[in-house]
Amino acid sequence: MNVYKLAAADGSIFTVEQDIVEQSGTLRNFLSTSGPTETPIPVPNISGPILSRVIEYCQHHRDDPSRRKPREAIPDESDSSDAAIARAIAQMDDYDMEFCKVDQGTLFDLILAANFLDIQPLMDLVGFTVANKMKGKSVEEIRSTFNVKNDFTPEEEQARSKETIKHLKVFSAGQADWTSQNRTLVFSLHPLGRGVAVAVAGKQTREHLTSDVQANEQDQRIYVCGTPPVPDSRLPFISATHAVFAALQNVMNADDAQVGIDGLLRLSAFYREAMLRQVRELQENSNSSETDVFQAMHAVWHLAEIMYLSTNMPGLNTPAVPLFLEWLNFNFPSPPPEERHELLEADADSLTANESFWPYLRKLALRGHVATLASLLEHVAPASAMSAAAARWARELAAGLREMPVGSANETTGSFNSRWRRWHSKLQASSTAISSLLDTDDSELSQIYDLVCIVCGDADSISAAADTWLDVLGAVLLYCEPASPADRLPALTQTVLEQFQTSDFALLDRALVALLSHDLPELLLYCDQVDSWLSAHLTDMLHHIGILDSCRRVFAVDPREHYLLALGEQYLRHDCLWQVAIDYFGLAGSRAGESLMEEYLVRIPLDSDRKAQQVLRTCKRYCLESAQDRIHRQLGRQKWLRGRLGAAIAHFAHVDDRAAISQICDQLWAEYLSSGKLTYGPIIDGVLATGLKHERLQFLTFYRDFHESYKAGDYENAASTLLRILLNDMAPPHAVSDLLVDAIPLLEADKPVFSSDDTFELLRCAESLARSPFTKAFSQDSNIASNELSIFNVACARNLARSFVM
């Protein structure tokens, strides 16, 4: 394990092991950048006694692997509550409790040291200790405890209290009040955390304000609030819809893409099935708020599918009415199906006595449930409370409803309209006949007449019976314009809305109105308020359909790109969704998405080899060469610091960082010289198996061969290998002196293994070394001292003499 030296502000030097250093984010980042070093690492602003306390704390917790993890994202605001403080205090062991029993000055010095060294557990410990001391104290008591001087006069204190109340009330002000006060909200979102900093700012400068706008002093305060993370309950839904989204992009981007409306309709069905599955799971878990969101998302998506896909199938004459009613009854079911079964099982007399029976029949008529309506009319006709006229017209209406024309894809619009007019005329005649009998006091007949008026398409009767604007629109489409195409819906929608106060509409109603009116910019704005998933995927689908150009002219940015990138940023706040988020960035198909991918990928904590490989594969898939190089360098430094030198060399080789590889090879050589044991063989073999070629690796490989030959007694081969290393300049300059020392035993061998020419080459190497810039190191700091140099020269002379004699 590596050992490092830390230099405190007062000059004190502390020797610590690698696992102690890794608990500090500051020191960990420093070493990952500069690599291992024997030079004392300066720790400014921290005195020797305080640094000693910090090291003592880290040594006590050295066996806790969580202490060496990078700092996590900023917690929610709720984590700073009394419960969080109590939870943190409860997690302290006896050592932590004693560690915090220091004077106030030392405690604050420890806070500064923990903050500078980025030791999050220590920061939490001392921070919560201070917070616990402040808990339950008034402002004056806190000032007294921590010796905080009050610089405010009593008048200033009172003014600040009023100002705080005024600023807090700003957030509850209405839009009109904000406009008159020239105020707006500005915010900044932490890129990898869950916090939002919000402040009140002016919309315009004072010079541009009109006389009717009040010029208030701007709020100088910042309000920090938490943003809700992606709930875990959404993970299956996100995974399923991400797969559909990726498949859609791959299909549409293919060279021979011929998806068409039919293919888009099938992919849209996959999205809707995922939404419905999520609704069912949320209902089982009684999550009403999320259920409402997903039901609203499905309603908008289903209607958009009808408006832009189902009614545009090529070669089919598809009216919008049956599809719209199907959508209406599926997403907003009315009347309740369970009531239908109860009414069908009741006898006729019980039905007429039931006050909710006739309102129920009117709801059936409004929603187009004509078969059920006909069955109930036939069922109630024999009731004793029914007059002969009421019973007769109940049967007549039931028969007329069963004869109601239904269009088909193979029938022309003219043929269907002709059949509809004949049926409608017959029903109008029945309405006229019933109206002539209304002078009598027959309440059941009046109820039947109301039903006939609805089925005949009387606007007043429909409006009187309907509860919502969607009920009115569905009935108008069914009974007034049953053959209307989807292009007719905007005009009919505007006609229906004239009867309602649209300013009171809920968010979902506003989104549906915008969709039915083909107002895509408004639709996307409302969808984004419903849920960011909806706005992102709906804009993507509209883009592939080919109708998003109108929005691009309205928005300052491309809406598809904007919403996809926003959704990706939201998913980045969940630890399990970083790959999904990166795909949304990449598949947005923009330079901004590519930049976001690169910035986020290089900042993802690489806490395991598996995750690191996933990040690298992602970079390769999106051709992010710059990010890939940065990550390889980061992983190389990380492996180097942890002593995994072979893996470090492999990562540096990917980016052709020859300088780093040379430093690692020099480290292996230095370890061999200090220990006398050649242990780097497996590391070199693993690296060379990848096909990497580097002069330092070549030197270490040949030197290992020399070492093994010498150990095996094969002196001739050892001498040949050593001479090859020296003559081919494989060895770094600082290693040449050590190689000449290794030549002495071979020069003094019983049988000469160096020829005279070889010996002269060795002498030339020694002479070149003496003249090189390393001469000073050679004569003073090298392993070859003056006596060893003399021995080397004598050995060369003896070997020359023996070579001449032989």
GROMACS .gro file of N, CA and C in nm, residues 167-239:
model
  219
  167HIS      N    1  -4.130   3.947   0.168
  167HIS     CA    2  -4.072   3.865   0.062
  167HIS      C    3  -4.136   3.727   0.058
  168LEU      N    4  -4.170   3.674   0.172
  168LEU     CA    5  -4.235   3.544   0.171
  168LEU      C    6  -4.374   3.551   0.110
  169LYS      N    7  -4.442   3.665   0.129
  169LYS     CA    8  -4.575   3.681   0.070
  169LYS      C    9  -4.568   3.695  -0.082
  170VAL      N   10  -4.451   3.732  -0.133
  170VAL     CA   11  -4.438   3.752  -0.278
  170VAL      C   12  -4.474   3.625  -0.353
  171PHE      N   13  -4.438   3.509  -0.299
  171PHE     CA   14  -4.458   3.384  -0.370
  171PHE      C   15  -4.604   3.345  -0.381
  172SER      N   16  -4.688   3.398  -0.297
  172SER     CA   17  -4.831   3.368  -0.306
  172SER      C   18  -4.908   3.472  -0.384
  173ALA      N   19  -4.839   3.570  -0.440
  173ALA     CA   20  -4.908   3.675  -0.515
  173ALA      C   21  -4.954   3.622  -0.649
  174GLY      N   22  -5.059   3.680  -0.702
  174GLY     CA   23  -5.111   3.640  -0.831
  174GLY      C   24  -5.030   3.699  -0.945
  175GLN      N   25  -5.063   3.654  -1.068
  175GLN     CA   26  -4.986   3.699  -1.184
  175GLN      C   27  -5.002   3.849  -1.205
  176ALA      N   28  -5.122   3.900  -1.183
  176ALA     CA   29  -5.143   4.044  -1.202
  176ALA      C   30  -5.059   4.125  -1.104
  177ASP      N   31  -5.051   4.079  -0.979
  177ASP     CA   32  -4.971   4.151  -0.880
  177ASP      C   33  -4.824   4.150  -0.918
  178TRP      N   34  -4.777   4.037  -0.968
  178TRP     CA   35  -4.635   4.028  -1.007
  178TRP      C   36  -4.606   4.122  -1.123
  179THR      N   37  -4.697   4.130  -1.218
  179THR     CA   38  -4.675   4.218  -1.333
  179THR      C   39  -4.671   4.364  -1.290
  180SER      N   40  -4.762   4.401  -1.203
  180SER     CA   41  -4.765   4.540  -1.158
  180SER      C   42  -4.644   4.576  -1.074
  181GLN      N   43  -4.581   4.475  -1.012
  181GLN     CA   44  -4.465   4.500  -0.928
  181GLN      C   45  -4.333   4.476  -1.003
  182ASN      N   46  -4.343   4.448  -1.132
  182ASN     CA   47  -4.223   4.425  -1.213
  182ASN      C   48  -4.137   4.313  -1.153
  183ARG      N   49  -4.200   4.200  -1.122
  183ARG     CA   50  -4.127   4.090  -1.060
  183ARG      C   51  -4.142   3.963  -1.142
  184THR      N   52  -4.040   3.880  -1.135
  184THR     CA   53  -4.044   3.748  -1.196
  184THR      C   54  -3.951   3.657  -1.118
  185LEU      N   55  -3.960   3.529  -1.143
  185LEU     CA   56  -3.875   3.432  -1.074
  185LEU      C   57  -3.759   3.390  -1.164
  186VAL      N   58  -3.642   3.384  -1.108
  186VAL     CA   59  -3.527   3.325  -1.175
  186VAL      C   60  -3.480   3.209  -1.090
  187PHE      N   61  -3.425   3.105  -1.155
  187PHE     CA   62  -3.384   2.988  -1.078
  187PHE      C   63  -3.263   2.925  -1.144
  188SER      N   64  -3.193   2.844  -1.066
  188SER     CA   65  -3.078   2.769  -1.115
  188SER      C   66  -3.088   2.628  -1.059
  189LEU      N   67  -3.074   2.529  -1.146
  189LEU     CA   68  -3.087   2.389  -1.108
  189LEU      C   69  -2.949   2.326  -1.098
  190HIS      N   70  -2.923   2.259  -0.984
  190HIS     CA   71  -2.796   2.191  -0.968
  190HIS      C   72  -2.787   2.077  -1.070
  191PRO      N   73  -2.676   2.066  -1.147
  191PRO     CA   74  -2.673   1.971  -1.258
  191PRO      C   75  -2.681   1.825  -1.216
  192LEU      N   76  -2.625   1.791  -1.099
  192LEU     CA   77  -2.628   1.652  -1.056
  192LEU      C   78  -2.700   1.635  -0.923
  193GLY      N   79  -2.756   1.739  -0.868
  193GLY     CA   80  -2.827   1.731  -0.742
  193GLY      C   81  -2.976   1.744  -0.760
  194ARG      N   82  -3.045   1.773  -0.650
  194ARG     CA   83  -3.190   1.783  -0.655
  194ARG      C   84  -3.238   1.914  -0.597
  195GLY      N   85  -3.152   2.014  -0.595
  195GLY     CA   86  -3.189   2.142  -0.537
  195GLY      C   87  -3.209   2.248  -0.643
  196VAL      N   88  -3.298   2.340  -0.612
  196VAL     CA   89  -3.323   2.454  -0.700
  196VAL      C   90  -3.309   2.581  -0.616
  197ALA      N   91  -3.228   2.674  -0.664
  197ALA     CA   92  -3.213   2.803  -0.599
  197ALA      C   93  -3.303   2.902  -0.673
  198VAL      N   94  -3.400   2.961  -0.602
  198VAL     CA   95  -3.499   3.050  -0.662
  198VAL      C   96  -3.481   3.189  -0.603
  199ALA      N   97  -3.491   3.290  -0.687
  199ALA     CA   98  -3.481   3.428  -0.642
  199ALA      C   99  -3.582   3.513  -0.719
  200VAL      N  100  -3.621   3.624  -0.659
  200VAL     CA  101  -3.713   3.718  -0.723
  200VAL      C  102  -3.630   3.826  -0.791
  201ALA      N  103  -3.658   3.850  -0.918
  201ALA     CA  104  -3.582   3.949  -0.994
  201ALA      C  105  -3.679   4.036  -1.073
  202GLY      N  106  -3.629   4.143  -1.128
  202GLY     CA  107  -3.710   4.234  -1.208
  202GLY      C  108  -3.718   4.189  -1.353
  203LYS      N  109  -3.834   4.207  -1.412
  203LYS     CA  110  -3.849   4.174  -1.554
  203LYS      C  111  -3.778   4.276  -1.642
  204GLN      N  112  -3.784   4.405  -1.601
  204GLN     CA  113  -3.724   4.511  -1.679
  204GLN      C  114  -3.641   4.601  -1.588
  205THR      N  115  -3.548   4.671  -1.648
  205THR     CA  116  -3.470   4.767  -1.570
  205THR      C  117  -3.557   4.888  -1.540
  206ARG      N  118  -3.513   4.965  -1.441
  206ARG     CA  119  -3.592   5.082  -1.401
  206ARG      C  120  -3.607   5.181  -1.517
  207GLU      N  121  -3.505   5.192  -1.602
  207GLU     CA  122  -3.511   5.290  -1.711
  207GLU      C  123  -3.621   5.258  -1.811
  208HIS      N  124  -3.662   5.130  -1.820
  208HIS     CA  125  -3.761   5.091  -1.919
  208HIS      C  126  -3.900   5.073  -1.859
  209LEU      N  127  -3.918   5.107  -1.732
  209LEU     CA  128  -4.048   5.090  -1.669
  209LEU      C  129  -4.141   5.206  -1.707
  210THR      N  130  -4.266   5.173  -1.727
  210THR     CA  131  -4.367   5.275  -1.752
  210THR      C  132  -4.415   5.332  -1.619
  211SER      N  133  -4.487   5.440  -1.626
  211SER     CA  134  -4.527   5.510  -1.503
  211SER      C  135  -4.629   5.431  -1.421
  212ASP      N  136  -4.701   5.337  -1.485
  212ASP     CA  137  -4.803   5.262  -1.412
  212ASP      C  138  -4.748   5.140  -1.340
  213VAL      N  139  -4.618   5.115  -1.352
  213VAL     CA  140  -4.557   4.999  -1.288
  213VAL      C  141  -4.478   5.045  -1.167
  214GLN      N  142  -4.504   4.981  -1.054
  214GLN     CA  143  -4.437   5.017  -0.930
  214GLN      C  144  -4.294   4.964  -0.931
  215ALA      N  145  -4.198   5.050  -0.898
  215ALA     CA  146  -4.056   5.013  -0.898
  215ALA      C  147  -4.015   4.975  -0.757
  216ASN      N  148  -4.028   4.848  -0.720
  216ASN     CA  149  -3.990   4.802  -0.587
  216ASN      C  150  -3.841   4.768  -0.583
  217GLU      N  151  -3.786   4.773  -0.465
  217GLU     CA  152  -3.650   4.725  -0.446
  217GLU      C  153  -3.650   4.573  -0.468
  218GLN      N  154  -3.555   4.525  -0.545
  218GLN     CA  155  -3.554   4.384  -0.579
  218GLN      C  156  -3.507   4.299  -0.461
  219ASP      N  157  -3.560   4.179  -0.453
  219ASP     CA  158  -3.528   4.087  -0.346
  219ASP      C  159  -3.385   4.036  -0.363
  220GLN      N  160  -3.304   4.050  -0.261
  220GLN     CA  161  -3.166   4.007  -0.267
  220GLN      C  162  -3.147   3.867  -0.207
  221ARG      N  163  -3.256   3.805  -0.169
  221ARG     CA  164  -3.246   3.675  -0.102
  221ARG      C  165  -3.259   3.561  -0.203
  222ILE      N  166  -3.206   3.447  -0.165
  222ILE     CA  167  -3.216   3.326  -0.247
  222ILE      C  168  -3.289   3.221  -0.164
  223TYR      N  169  -3.392   3.163  -0.223
  223TYR     CA  170  -3.471   3.061  -0.156
  223TYR      C  171  -3.434   2.926  -0.216
  224VAL      N  172  -3.380   2.837  -0.134
  224VAL     CA  173  -3.337   2.706  -0.181
  224VAL      C  174  -3.446   2.605  -0.149
  225CYS      N  175  -3.489   2.535  -0.251
  225CYS     CA  176  -3.593   2.434  -0.231
  225CYS      C  177  -3.552   2.308  -0.305
  226GLY      N  178  -3.612   2.197  -0.265
  226GLY     CA  179  -3.578   2.069  -0.327
  226GLY      C  180  -3.670   2.036  -0.442
  227THR      N  181  -3.619   1.968  -0.542
  227THR     CA  182  -3.701   1.919  -0.653
  227THR      C  183  -3.723   1.770  -0.632
  228PRO      N  184  -3.844   1.722  -0.650
  228PRO     CA  185  -3.871   1.580  -0.623
  228PRO      C  186  -3.795   1.490  -0.720
  229PRO      N  187  -3.730   1.386  -0.670
  229PRO     CA  188  -3.660   1.294  -0.759
  229PRO      C  189  -3.759   1.206  -0.833
  230VAL      N  190  -3.710   1.132  -0.930
  230VAL     CA  191  -3.794   1.037  -1.003
  230VAL      C  192  -3.829   0.924  -0.907
  231PRO      N  193  -3.958   0.899  -0.882
  231PRO     CA  194  -3.993   0.793  -0.786
  231PRO      C  195  -3.958   0.655  -0.841
  232ASP      N  196  -3.921   0.565  -0.753
  232ASP     CA  197  -3.886   0.430  -0.794
  232ASP      C  198  -4.004   0.357  -0.858
  233SER      N  199  -4.125   0.397  -0.823
  233SER     CA  200  -4.242   0.331  -0.882
  233SER      C  201  -4.252   0.353  -1.032
  234ARG      N  202  -4.181   0.453  -1.083
  234ARG     CA  203  -4.186   0.481  -1.227
  234ARG      C  204  -4.080   0.404  -1.306
  235LEU      N  205  -3.988   0.340  -1.240
  235LEU     CA  206  -3.877   0.278  -1.311
  235LEU      C  207  -3.922   0.176  -1.414
  236PRO      N  208  -4.016   0.084  -1.385
  236PRO     CA  209  -4.060  -0.009  -1.491
  236PRO      C  210  -4.122   0.063  -1.610
  237PHE      N  211  -4.199   0.167  -1.583
  237PHE     CA  212  -4.260   0.244  -1.693
  237PHE      C  213  -4.154   0.313  -1.776
  238ILE      N  214  -4.057   0.374  -1.710
  238ILE     CA  215  -3.950   0.445  -1.782
  238ILE      C  216  -3.871   0.347  -1.867
  239SER      N  217  -3.841   0.230  -1.812
  239SER     CA  218  -3.765   0.131  -1.887
  239SER      C  219  -3.841   0.084  -2.010
   0.00000   0.00000   0.00000
